């Protein structure tokens, strides 16, 4: 019998793949230009996740550091990068399995306001979630203590009744320090099910 009433998922590399190099290669295939573009477009990514930077300002900052010939690639990146985060379908299936058992599922993800506005376009499974909490709109990010406290308060969650799935060990440790169990996700859904005391395979035929 599972003791958790709420399962909290991260987004990047849990529900959808987030690979900076893969994403940028969809906009730039030049070995010479790639590192220049990479440094410019990702320079303020952390600040965007924390909600402490404006998306439009970051675009202009990146463009100011790039030769004009790379401006179209940078602008296309900032507009469409989120389209290149392929779904991790095994995790989506886990979400569905949990919902079938009337277990609540929530999202706690470091992501910009821009991604928060577009997430449902690329991750339809989010429609199944009982609550969604992105760092950018909240103005704080994992592994800061405050973002977990805001999550608990926003949705009325008790840490001891909740379980967190995230690909970053620091984020899991921060959750555990506040009384929420968790597991570092490595792509092994079976390990997650074992930690949750769920059957290793779906009972559905």
Short mmCIF file of N, CA, C and O in Angstrom, two decimals, residues 109-201:
data_model
loop_
_atom_site.label_atom_id
_atom_site.label_comp_id
_atom_site.label_asym_id
_atom_site.label_seq_id
_atom_site.Cartn_x
_atom_site.Cartn_y
_atom_site.Cartn_z
N UNK A 109 8.66 22.72 -11.25
CA UNK A 109 9.71 22.77 -12.27
C UNK A 109 10.38 24.13 -12.32
O UNK A 109 9.71 25.17 -12.24
N UNK A 110 11.70 24.11 -12.46
CA UNK A 110 12.43 25.33 -12.77
C UNK A 110 12.24 25.63 -14.25
O UNK A 110 12.69 24.86 -15.11
N UNK A 111 11.57 26.71 -14.55
CA UNK A 111 11.33 27.09 -15.94
C UNK A 111 10.92 28.55 -16.00
O UNK A 111 10.32 29.08 -15.06
N UNK A 112 11.23 29.17 -17.12
CA UNK A 112 10.92 30.58 -17.31
C UNK A 112 9.42 30.82 -17.44
O UNK A 112 8.64 29.90 -17.70
N UNK A 113 9.04 32.08 -17.30
CA UNK A 113 7.65 32.47 -17.54
C UNK A 113 7.26 32.10 -18.97
O UNK A 113 6.14 31.63 -19.22
N UNK A 114 8.19 32.26 -19.91
CA UNK A 114 7.90 31.96 -21.31
C UNK A 114 7.54 30.48 -21.48
O UNK A 114 6.57 30.15 -22.15
N UNK A 115 8.32 29.60 -20.86
CA UNK A 115 7.99 28.17 -20.97
C UNK A 115 6.67 27.86 -20.28
O UNK A 115 5.87 27.07 -20.78
N UNK A 116 6.45 28.47 -19.13
CA UNK A 116 5.20 28.24 -18.40
C UNK A 116 3.99 28.58 -19.28
O UNK A 116 2.96 27.91 -19.21
N UNK A 117 4.15 29.59 -20.11
CA UNK A 117 3.05 30.02 -20.99
C UNK A 117 2.82 29.05 -22.16
O UNK A 117 1.75 29.05 -22.75
N UNK A 118 3.84 28.25 -22.49
CA UNK A 118 3.76 27.39 -23.66
C UNK A 118 3.78 25.90 -23.34
O UNK A 118 3.65 25.06 -24.24
N UNK A 119 3.93 25.54 -22.07
CA UNK A 119 4.15 24.14 -21.69
C UNK A 119 3.04 23.21 -22.16
O UNK A 119 3.30 22.09 -22.61
N UNK A 120 1.80 23.67 -22.10
CA UNK A 120 0.69 22.80 -22.48
C UNK A 120 0.68 22.47 -23.97
O UNK A 120 0.08 21.48 -24.38
N UNK A 121 1.38 23.28 -24.77
CA UNK A 121 1.45 23.02 -26.21
C UNK A 121 2.27 21.77 -26.52
O UNK A 121 2.04 21.10 -27.52
N UNK A 122 3.24 21.47 -25.67
CA UNK A 122 4.15 20.36 -25.94
C UNK A 122 4.03 19.22 -24.94
O UNK A 122 4.65 18.18 -25.10
N UNK A 123 3.21 19.43 -23.90
CA UNK A 123 3.10 18.40 -22.86
C UNK A 123 1.65 18.26 -22.44
O UNK A 123 1.23 18.77 -21.39
N UNK A 124 0.88 17.56 -23.26
CA UNK A 124 -0.56 17.45 -23.00
C UNK A 124 -0.87 16.71 -21.71
O UNK A 124 -1.95 16.87 -21.14
N UNK A 125 0.07 15.91 -21.22
CA UNK A 125 -0.16 15.18 -19.97
C UNK A 125 -0.37 16.15 -18.80
O UNK A 125 -0.98 15.79 -17.80
N UNK A 126 0.12 17.38 -18.94
CA UNK A 126 -0.06 18.36 -17.87
C UNK A 126 -1.54 18.63 -17.59
O UNK A 126 -1.89 19.07 -16.48
N UNK A 127 -2.39 18.37 -18.55
CA UNK A 127 -3.83 18.55 -18.35
C UNK A 127 -4.36 17.61 -17.27
O UNK A 127 -5.43 17.84 -16.70
N UNK A 128 -3.61 16.53 -17.02
CA UNK A 128 -4.02 15.54 -16.01
C UNK A 128 -3.60 15.96 -14.60
O UNK A 128 -4.02 15.33 -13.61
N UNK A 129 -2.77 16.99 -14.49
CA UNK A 129 -2.18 17.34 -13.20
C UNK A 129 -3.16 18.10 -12.32
O UNK A 129 -3.99 18.88 -12.79
N UNK A 130 -3.03 17.86 -11.01
CA UNK A 130 -3.89 18.53 -10.04
C UNK A 130 -3.37 19.92 -9.70
O UNK A 130 -4.14 20.76 -9.19
N UNK A 131 -2.11 20.17 -9.95
CA UNK A 131 -1.54 21.49 -9.70
C UNK A 131 -0.20 21.63 -10.40
O UNK A 131 0.56 20.66 -10.51
N UNK A 132 0.08 22.85 -10.87
CA UNK A 132 1.31 23.11 -11.62
C UNK A 132 2.00 24.33 -11.03
O UNK A 132 1.36 25.38 -10.82
N UNK A 133 3.29 24.19 -10.75
CA UNK A 133 4.05 25.27 -10.12
C UNK A 133 5.38 25.44 -10.85
O UNK A 133 6.27 24.59 -10.73
N UNK A 134 5.50 26.52 -11.60
CA UNK A 134 6.74 26.85 -12.30
C UNK A 134 7.51 27.91 -11.53
O UNK A 134 6.91 28.84 -10.96
N UNK A 135 8.83 27.80 -11.57
CA UNK A 135 9.68 28.71 -10.80
C UNK A 135 9.64 30.15 -11.30
O UNK A 135 9.60 31.09 -10.51
N UNK A 136 9.68 30.34 -12.63
CA UNK A 136 9.75 31.70 -13.18
C UNK A 136 8.63 32.60 -12.69
O UNK A 136 8.90 33.67 -12.13
N UNK A 137 7.38 32.19 -12.87
CA UNK A 137 6.27 33.03 -12.37
C UNK A 137 6.30 33.22 -10.86
O UNK A 137 5.80 34.23 -10.35
N UNK A 138 6.87 32.25 -10.13
CA UNK A 138 6.91 32.34 -8.66
C UNK A 138 8.04 33.22 -8.16
O UNK A 138 8.03 33.64 -6.99
N UNK A 139 9.04 33.50 -9.01
CA UNK A 139 10.15 34.35 -8.61
C UNK A 139 11.16 33.68 -7.71
O UNK A 139 11.92 34.34 -6.99
N UNK A 140 11.21 32.34 -7.74
CA UNK A 140 12.20 31.58 -6.96
C UNK A 140 12.38 30.24 -7.64
O UNK A 140 11.56 29.84 -8.47
N UNK A 141 13.47 29.55 -7.31
CA UNK A 141 13.78 28.32 -8.03
C UNK A 141 14.36 27.27 -7.09
O UNK A 141 14.89 27.58 -6.02
N UNK A 142 14.20 26.01 -7.49
CA UNK A 142 14.86 24.91 -6.78
C UNK A 142 16.37 25.10 -6.88
O UNK A 142 16.85 25.55 -7.91
N UNK A 143 17.13 24.73 -5.87
CA UNK A 143 16.71 24.06 -4.63
C UNK A 143 16.45 25.00 -3.45
O UNK A 143 16.60 24.60 -2.30
N UNK A 144 16.06 26.25 -3.72
CA UNK A 144 15.75 27.16 -2.62
C UNK A 144 14.59 26.60 -1.78
O UNK A 144 13.60 26.10 -2.32
N UNK A 145 14.73 26.74 -0.49
CA UNK A 145 13.71 26.25 0.44
C UNK A 145 12.34 26.85 0.16
O UNK A 145 11.31 26.17 0.22
N UNK A 146 12.33 28.13 -0.20
CA UNK A 146 11.07 28.86 -0.32
C UNK A 146 10.16 28.31 -1.42
O UNK A 146 8.93 28.33 -1.27
N UNK A 147 10.73 27.77 -2.49
CA UNK A 147 9.87 27.29 -3.58
C UNK A 147 9.08 26.05 -3.16
O UNK A 147 7.91 25.88 -3.54
N UNK A 148 9.68 25.22 -2.33
CA UNK A 148 8.97 24.04 -1.82
C UNK A 148 7.86 24.48 -0.86
O UNK A 148 6.75 23.95 -0.90
N UNK A 149 8.18 25.45 -0.02
CA UNK A 149 7.19 25.95 0.93
C UNK A 149 6.01 26.58 0.19
O UNK A 149 4.85 26.43 0.59
N UNK A 150 6.30 27.29 -0.90
CA UNK A 150 5.23 27.89 -1.71
C UNK A 150 4.37 26.81 -2.37
O UNK A 150 3.15 26.95 -2.46
N UNK A 151 5.02 25.74 -2.84
CA UNK A 151 4.28 24.63 -3.43
C UNK A 151 3.32 24.03 -2.41
O UNK A 151 2.13 23.84 -2.70
N UNK A 152 3.83 23.74 -1.21
CA UNK A 152 3.00 23.14 -0.16
C UNK A 152 1.82 24.05 0.18
O UNK A 152 0.69 23.60 0.33
N UNK A 153 2.10 25.35 0.30
CA UNK A 153 1.06 26.30 0.68
C UNK A 153 0.02 26.46 -0.44
O UNK A 153 -1.19 26.48 -0.18
N UNK A 154 0.51 26.56 -1.67
CA UNK A 154 -0.39 26.80 -2.81
C UNK A 154 -1.44 25.70 -2.96
O UNK A 154 -2.61 25.97 -3.24
N UNK A 155 -1.01 24.44 -2.74
CA UNK A 155 -1.91 23.31 -2.99
C UNK A 155 -2.31 22.56 -1.73
O UNK A 155 -2.96 21.51 -1.82
N UNK A 156 -1.94 23.10 -0.57
CA UNK A 156 -2.33 22.47 0.69
C UNK A 156 -1.72 21.10 0.88
O UNK A 156 -2.37 20.19 1.41
N UNK A 157 -0.47 20.93 0.48
CA UNK A 157 0.19 19.63 0.57
C UNK A 157 0.94 19.48 1.90
O UNK A 157 1.56 20.43 2.39
N UNK A 158 0.90 18.28 2.44
CA UNK A 158 1.73 17.94 3.60
C UNK A 158 2.99 17.25 3.08
O UNK A 158 2.88 16.25 2.34
N UNK A 159 4.18 17.75 3.44
CA UNK A 159 5.41 17.15 2.92
C UNK A 159 5.51 15.65 3.15
O UNK A 159 5.94 14.91 2.28
N UNK A 160 5.08 15.21 4.33
CA UNK A 160 5.21 13.79 4.68
C UNK A 160 4.27 12.90 3.86
O UNK A 160 4.45 11.68 3.82
N UNK A 161 3.28 13.49 3.22
CA UNK A 161 2.35 12.74 2.37
C UNK A 161 2.70 12.85 0.89
O UNK A 161 1.96 12.36 0.04
N UNK A 162 3.84 13.50 0.61
CA UNK A 162 4.21 13.80 -0.77
C UNK A 162 5.55 13.18 -1.14
O UNK A 162 6.40 12.94 -0.28
N UNK A 163 5.72 12.93 -2.44
CA UNK A 163 6.93 12.28 -2.95
C UNK A 163 7.36 13.03 -4.20
O UNK A 163 6.54 13.30 -5.08
N UNK A 164 8.66 13.34 -4.29
CA UNK A 164 9.18 14.19 -5.36
C UNK A 164 10.07 13.40 -6.31
O UNK A 164 10.93 12.63 -5.88
N UNK A 165 9.85 13.59 -7.61
CA UNK A 165 10.65 12.94 -8.65
C UNK A 165 11.36 14.03 -9.45
O UNK A 165 10.71 14.82 -10.13
N UNK A 166 12.69 14.08 -9.37
CA UNK A 166 13.47 15.14 -10.02
C UNK A 166 14.79 14.54 -10.47
O UNK A 166 15.31 13.61 -9.84
N UNK A 167 15.36 15.06 -11.55
CA UNK A 167 16.62 14.51 -12.06
C UNK A 167 17.84 15.11 -11.38
O UNK A 167 18.97 14.71 -11.68
N UNK A 168 17.65 16.08 -10.48
CA UNK A 168 18.76 16.78 -9.83
C UNK A 168 18.83 16.39 -8.35
O UNK A 168 17.86 16.60 -7.61
N UNK A 169 19.96 15.83 -7.95
CA UNK A 169 20.09 15.35 -6.57
C UNK A 169 19.97 16.48 -5.54
O UNK A 169 19.42 16.28 -4.45
N UNK A 170 20.46 17.67 -5.88
CA UNK A 170 20.35 18.81 -4.95
C UNK A 170 18.88 19.15 -4.68
O UNK A 170 18.51 19.49 -3.55
N UNK A 171 18.06 19.05 -5.71
CA UNK A 171 16.64 19.36 -5.56
C UNK A 171 15.93 18.34 -4.69
O UNK A 171 15.03 18.68 -3.91
N UNK A 172 16.35 17.08 -4.81
CA UNK A 172 15.77 16.03 -3.97
C UNK A 172 16.20 16.21 -2.52
O UNK A 172 15.40 16.10 -1.59
N UNK A 173 17.47 16.53 -2.31
CA UNK A 173 17.96 16.74 -0.94
C UNK A 173 17.22 17.90 -0.27
O UNK A 173 16.89 17.84 0.92
N UNK A 174 16.97 18.95 -1.03
CA UNK A 174 16.25 20.11 -0.48
C UNK A 174 14.83 19.71 -0.08
O UNK A 174 14.33 20.16 0.96
N UNK A 175 14.19 18.88 -0.90
CA UNK A 175 12.85 18.41 -0.57
C UNK A 175 12.86 17.56 0.69
O UNK A 175 12.01 17.71 1.58
N UNK A 176 13.85 16.66 0.77
CA UNK A 176 13.95 15.77 1.93
C UNK A 176 14.19 16.55 3.22
O UNK A 176 13.69 16.18 4.28
N UNK A 177 14.94 17.65 3.11
CA UNK A 177 15.21 18.47 4.29
C UNK A 177 13.94 19.09 4.85
O UNK A 177 13.87 19.44 6.04
N UNK A 178 12.91 19.20 4.01
CA UNK A 178 11.63 19.75 4.43
C UNK A 178 10.60 18.67 4.72
O UNK A 178 9.43 18.97 4.96
N UNK A 179 11.03 17.41 4.65
CA UNK A 179 10.14 16.31 5.03
C UNK A 179 9.44 15.63 3.87
O UNK A 179 8.57 14.77 4.10
N UNK A 180 9.80 15.97 2.63
CA UNK A 180 9.19 15.32 1.47
C UNK A 180 10.16 14.30 0.89
O UNK A 180 11.26 14.66 0.47
N UNK A 181 9.78 13.05 0.88
CA UNK A 181 10.61 12.00 0.29
C UNK A 181 10.75 12.22 -1.21
O UNK A 181 9.96 12.95 -1.83
N UNK A 182 11.75 11.57 -1.81
CA UNK A 182 11.92 11.71 -3.24
C UNK A 182 12.95 10.76 -3.80
O UNK A 182 13.59 10.01 -3.06
N UNK A 183 13.09 10.80 -5.12
CA UNK A 183 14.06 9.96 -5.80
C UNK A 183 14.68 10.75 -6.96
O UNK A 183 13.98 11.55 -7.61
N UNK A 184 15.97 10.55 -7.18
CA UNK A 184 16.64 11.16 -8.33
C UNK A 184 16.29 10.32 -9.56
O UNK A 184 16.59 9.12 -9.61
N UNK A 185 15.65 10.95 -10.53
CA UNK A 185 15.19 10.23 -11.72
C UNK A 185 16.32 10.11 -12.73
O UNK A 185 16.92 11.09 -13.14
N UNK A 186 16.59 8.87 -13.14
CA UNK A 186 17.65 8.60 -14.11
C UNK A 186 17.10 8.02 -15.40
O UNK A 186 17.85 7.56 -16.25
N UNK A 187 15.78 8.03 -15.53
CA UNK A 187 15.14 7.41 -16.69
C UNK A 187 14.55 6.05 -16.37
O UNK A 187 13.89 5.45 -17.22
N UNK A 188 14.75 5.58 -15.15
CA UNK A 188 14.29 4.25 -14.75
C UNK A 188 12.95 4.37 -14.01
O UNK A 188 12.91 4.60 -12.80
N UNK A 189 11.85 4.24 -14.75
CA UNK A 189 10.53 4.34 -14.14
C UNK A 189 10.30 3.19 -13.16
O UNK A 189 9.61 3.34 -12.15
N UNK A 190 10.90 2.03 -13.44
CA UNK A 190 10.77 0.90 -12.53
C UNK A 190 11.29 1.21 -11.14
O UNK A 190 10.70 0.81 -10.14
N UNK A 191 12.40 1.95 -11.08
CA UNK A 191 12.96 2.33 -9.78
C UNK A 191 12.02 3.27 -9.03
O UNK A 191 11.90 3.20 -7.81
N UNK A 192 11.35 4.14 -9.78
CA UNK A 192 10.37 5.04 -9.16
C UNK A 192 9.21 4.24 -8.60
O UNK A 192 8.79 4.45 -7.45
N UNK A 193 8.71 3.30 -9.38
CA UNK A 193 7.59 2.47 -8.91
C UNK A 193 7.97 1.67 -7.67
O UNK A 193 7.16 1.50 -6.75
N UNK A 194 9.20 1.20 -7.65
CA UNK A 194 9.67 0.44 -6.49
C UNK A 194 9.69 1.34 -5.26
O UNK A 194 9.28 0.93 -4.17
N UNK A 195 10.16 2.57 -5.44
CA UNK A 195 10.21 3.50 -4.31
C UNK A 195 8.81 3.87 -3.82
O UNK A 195 8.60 4.11 -2.63
N UNK A 196 7.85 3.86 -4.74
CA UNK A 196 6.47 4.20 -4.40
C UNK A 196 5.67 2.98 -3.96
O UNK A 196 4.49 3.13 -3.59
N UNK A 197 6.28 1.81 -4.03
CA UNK A 197 5.60 0.55 -3.73
C UNK A 197 4.46 0.28 -4.70
O UNK A 197 3.40 -0.26 -4.32
N UNK A 198 4.67 0.67 -5.95
CA UNK A 198 3.71 0.37 -7.02
C UNK A 198 4.15 -0.90 -7.73
O UNK A 198 5.34 -1.23 -7.72
N UNK A 199 3.25 -1.62 -8.39
CA UNK A 199 3.65 -2.75 -9.21
C UNK A 199 4.65 -2.31 -10.28
O UNK A 199 4.53 -1.20 -10.81
N UNK A 200 5.63 -3.15 -10.58
CA UNK A 200 6.68 -2.77 -11.53
C UNK A 200 6.15 -2.63 -12.94
O UNK A 200 6.75 -2.02 -13.79
N UNK A 201 5.00 -3.25 -13.23
CA UNK A 201 4.38 -3.12 -14.54
C UNK A 201 2.90 -2.83 -14.34
O UNK A 201 2.29 -3.23 -13.37
#
